Amino acid sequence: GKNSILDDSISSGNPNSITETVEVVTAQINRFFDSYDNHSDQNDDFDAKRNKVGEIIGKLVTSIEEFPLEREESLLPFSSAL
C-alpha cells in the first residue's frame, strides 16, 4: 500500500517534519473523538474509525522511539503534540 504522510515523515528522520506531521495527525484524532463524544449510538463506522485511530497512535509512539537520545531536546514539542 501507499505510505501515509505520517509514515513518510517518520522515515525522513527529520525532527521538524515529524513534529509538524504529528501535530496535524493529533489534531485530526482529537477532532474525531470530539465529534463522537456526545454520540452514544456508536456503530460499525465508529468502530472502524476508532481502530484506525489506534493504528495511527501506534505509529506516533513508534515515531517517538525513532528519535536518538542525543536529540532529546526535539522531543519536547513532539511529545507535547501527543
Coordinates of N, CA and C in Angstrom, one line a residue:
G1 N 0.8 -1.2 0.0 CA 0.0 0.0 0.0 C 0.8 1.2 0.0
K2 N 0.2 2.3 -0.3 CA 0.9 3.6 -0.3 C 1.2 4.1 1.1
N3 N 2.4 4.7 1.3 CA 2.8 5.2 2.6 C 1.9 6.4 2.9
S4 N 1.6 6.5 4.2 CA 0.8 7.7 4.6 C 1.8 8.9 4.8
I5 N 1.3 10.0 5.0 CA 2.1 11.2 5.3 C 2.9 11.0 6.6
L6 N 2.3 10.3 7.6 CA 3.0 10.0 8.8 C 4.1 9.1 8.6
D7 N 3.9 8.0 7.8 CA 5.0 7.1 7.5 C 6.1 7.7 6.8
D8 N 5.8 8.6 5.8 CA 6.9 9.3 5.1 C 7.7 10.2 6.0
S9 N 7.0 10.9 6.9 CA 7.6 11.8 7.8 C 8.5 11.1 8.8
I10 N 8.1 9.9 9.3 CA 8.9 9.1 10.2 C 10.1 8.6 9.5
S11 N 10.0 8.2 8.3 CA 11.1 7.6 7.6 C 12.1 8.7 7.2
S12 N 11.7 9.9 7.1 CA 12.6 11.0 6.8 C 13.6 11.2 7.9
G13 N 13.2 11.0 9.1 CA 14.1 11.2 10.3 C 14.3 12.6 10.6
N14 N 13.6 13.5 10.0 CA 13.7 15.0 10.2 C 12.8 15.3 11.4
P15 N 13.4 15.7 12.5 CA 12.5 16.0 13.7 C 11.5 17.1 13.5
N16 N 11.8 18.1 12.7 CA 10.9 19.2 12.4 C 9.7 18.7 11.6
S17 N 10.0 17.9 10.6 CA 8.9 17.3 9.8 C 8.1 16.4 10.6
I18 N 8.7 15.6 11.4 CA 7.9 14.6 12.2 C 7.0 15.3 13.2
T19 N 7.6 16.4 13.8 CA 6.8 17.1 14.8 C 5.6 17.8 14.2
E20 N 5.8 18.4 13.0 CA 4.7 19.1 12.3 C 3.6 18.1 11.9
T21 N 4.1 16.9 11.4 CA 3.1 15.9 11.0 C 2.3 15.4 12.2
V22 N 3.0 15.1 13.3 CA 2.4 14.6 14.5 C 1.3 15.6 15.0
E23 N 1.7 16.9 14.9 CA 0.7 17.9 15.4 C -0.6 17.9 14.5
V24 N -0.4 17.7 13.2 CA -1.6 17.7 12.3 C -2.4 16.4 12.6
V25 N -1.7 15.3 12.7 CA -2.4 14.0 12.9 C -3.1 14.0 14.3
T26 N -2.4 14.5 15.3 CA -3.0 14.6 16.6 C -4.3 15.5 16.6
A27 N -4.2 16.6 15.9 CA -5.4 17.4 15.8 C -6.6 16.7 15.2
Q28 N -6.2 15.9 14.1 CA -7.3 15.1 13.4 C -7.9 14.1 14.4
I29 N -7.0 13.4 15.2 CA -7.5 12.4 16.1 C -8.4 13.1 17.2
N30 N -8.0 14.3 17.7 CA -8.8 15.0 18.6 C -10.2 15.4 18.1
R31 N -10.2 15.8 16.8 CA -11.5 16.2 16.2 C -12.3 15.0 16.1
F32 N -11.7 13.8 15.7 CA -12.5 12.6 15.6 C -13.2 12.3 16.9
F33 N -12.4 12.3 18.0 CA -13.0 11.9 19.3 C -14.0 13.0 19.7
D34 N -13.7 14.2 19.5 CA -14.7 15.3 19.8 C -16.0 15.1 19.1
S35 N -16.0 14.7 17.8 CA -17.2 14.6 17.0 C -18.0 13.4 17.5
Y36 N -17.4 12.4 18.1 CA -18.2 11.3 18.6 C -18.4 11.3 20.1
D37 N -17.9 12.4 20.8 CA -18.0 12.5 22.2 C -19.5 12.4 22.7
N38 N -20.4 13.0 22.0 CA -21.7 13.1 22.5 C -22.7 12.1 21.8
H39 N -22.1 11.1 21.1 CA -22.9 10.1 20.4 C -22.8 8.8 21.2
S40 N -23.9 8.4 21.8 CA -24.0 7.1 22.5 C -24.3 6.0 21.5
D41 N -24.7 6.4 20.3 CA -25.1 5.4 19.3 C -23.8 5.0 18.4
Q42 N -22.9 4.4 19.1 CA -21.7 4.0 18.4 C -22.0 2.8 17.5
N43 N -21.6 3.0 16.2 CA -21.9 1.9 15.2 C -20.6 1.3 14.6
D44 N -20.8 0.5 13.6 CA -19.6 -0.1 12.9 C -18.7 0.9 12.3
D45 N -19.2 2.0 11.8 CA -18.4 3.1 11.2 C -17.5 3.7 12.3
F46 N -18.1 3.9 13.5 CA -17.3 4.5 14.6 C -16.2 3.5 15.0
D47 N -16.6 2.2 15.1 CA -15.6 1.2 15.5 C -14.4 1.1 14.5
A48 N -14.7 1.1 13.2 CA -13.7 1.1 12.2 C -12.8 2.3 12.3
K49 N -13.4 3.5 12.5 CA -12.5 4.7 12.6 C -11.7 4.6 13.9
R50 N -12.3 4.2 15.0 CA -11.6 4.1 16.3 C -10.4 3.1 16.1
N51 N -10.6 2.0 15.4 CA -9.5 1.1 15.2 C -8.4 1.7 14.4
K52 N -8.8 2.5 13.4 CA -7.8 3.2 12.5 C -7.0 4.2 13.4
V53 N -7.7 4.9 14.3 CA -7.0 5.8 15.2 C -6.0 5.1 16.1
G54 N -6.4 3.9 16.5 CA -5.5 3.1 17.3 C -4.2 2.8 16.6
E55 N -4.3 2.4 15.3 CA -3.2 2.2 14.4 C -2.3 3.4 14.3
I56 N -2.9 4.6 14.1 CA -2.2 5.8 14.0 C -1.5 6.2 15.3
I57 N -2.1 6.0 16.4 CA -1.5 6.2 17.7 C -0.3 5.3 17.9
G58 N -0.4 4.1 17.4 CA 0.8 3.2 17.5 C 1.9 3.7 16.7
K59 N 1.6 4.3 15.5 CA 2.7 4.9 14.6 C 3.3 6.1 15.3
L60 N 2.5 6.9 16.0 CA 3.0 8.0 16.7 C 4.0 7.6 17.8
V61 N 3.6 6.6 18.5 CA 4.5 6.1 19.6 C 5.8 5.6 18.9
T62 N 5.7 4.8 17.8 CA 6.9 4.3 17.1 C 7.8 5.5 16.7
S63 N 7.2 6.6 16.2 CA 8.0 7.7 15.8 C 8.8 8.3 16.9
I64 N 8.2 8.3 18.1 CA 8.9 8.8 19.3 C 10.2 8.0 19.5
E65 N 10.0 6.7 19.4 CA 11.1 5.7 19.7 C 12.2 5.8 18.7
E66 N 11.9 6.4 17.5 CA 12.9 6.6 16.4 C 13.9 7.7 16.8
F67 N 13.6 8.6 17.7 CA 14.5 9.7 18.0 C 15.7 9.2 18.8
P68 N 16.9 9.5 18.3 CA 18.1 9.2 19.0 C 18.1 10.0 20.3
L69 N 18.7 9.4 21.4 CA 18.8 10.1 22.7 C 19.5 11.5 22.6
E70 N 20.5 11.6 21.8 CA 21.2 12.9 21.7 C 20.4 14.0 21.2
R71 N 19.2 13.7 20.7 CA 18.3 14.7 20.2 C 17.1 14.9 21.1
E72 N 17.3 14.6 22.3 CA 16.2 14.7 23.3 C 15.5 16.1 23.3
E73 N 16.2 17.2 23.0 CA 15.6 18.5 23.0 C 14.5 18.6 22.0
S74 N 14.5 17.8 20.9 CA 13.4 17.9 20.0 C 12.2 17.1 20.4
L75 N 12.3 16.3 21.4 CA 11.2 15.5 21.9 C 10.1 16.3 22.6
L76 N 10.5 17.4 23.2 CA 9.5 18.2 24.0 C 8.4 18.7 23.1
P77 N 8.6 19.4 22.1 CA 7.4 19.8 21.3 C 6.7 18.6 20.7
F78 N 7.5 17.6 20.3 CA 6.9 16.4 19.7 C 6.0 15.7 20.7
S79 N 6.4 15.5 21.9 CA 5.6 14.8 22.9 C 4.4 15.7 23.3
S80 N 4.6 17.0 23.3 CA 3.5 17.9 23.7 C 2.4 17.8 22.7
A81 N 2.7 17.5 21.4 CA 1.7 17.4 20.4 C 0.8 16.2 20.7
L82 N 1.5 15.1 21.2 CA 0.7 13.9 21.5 C -0.2 14.1 22.7

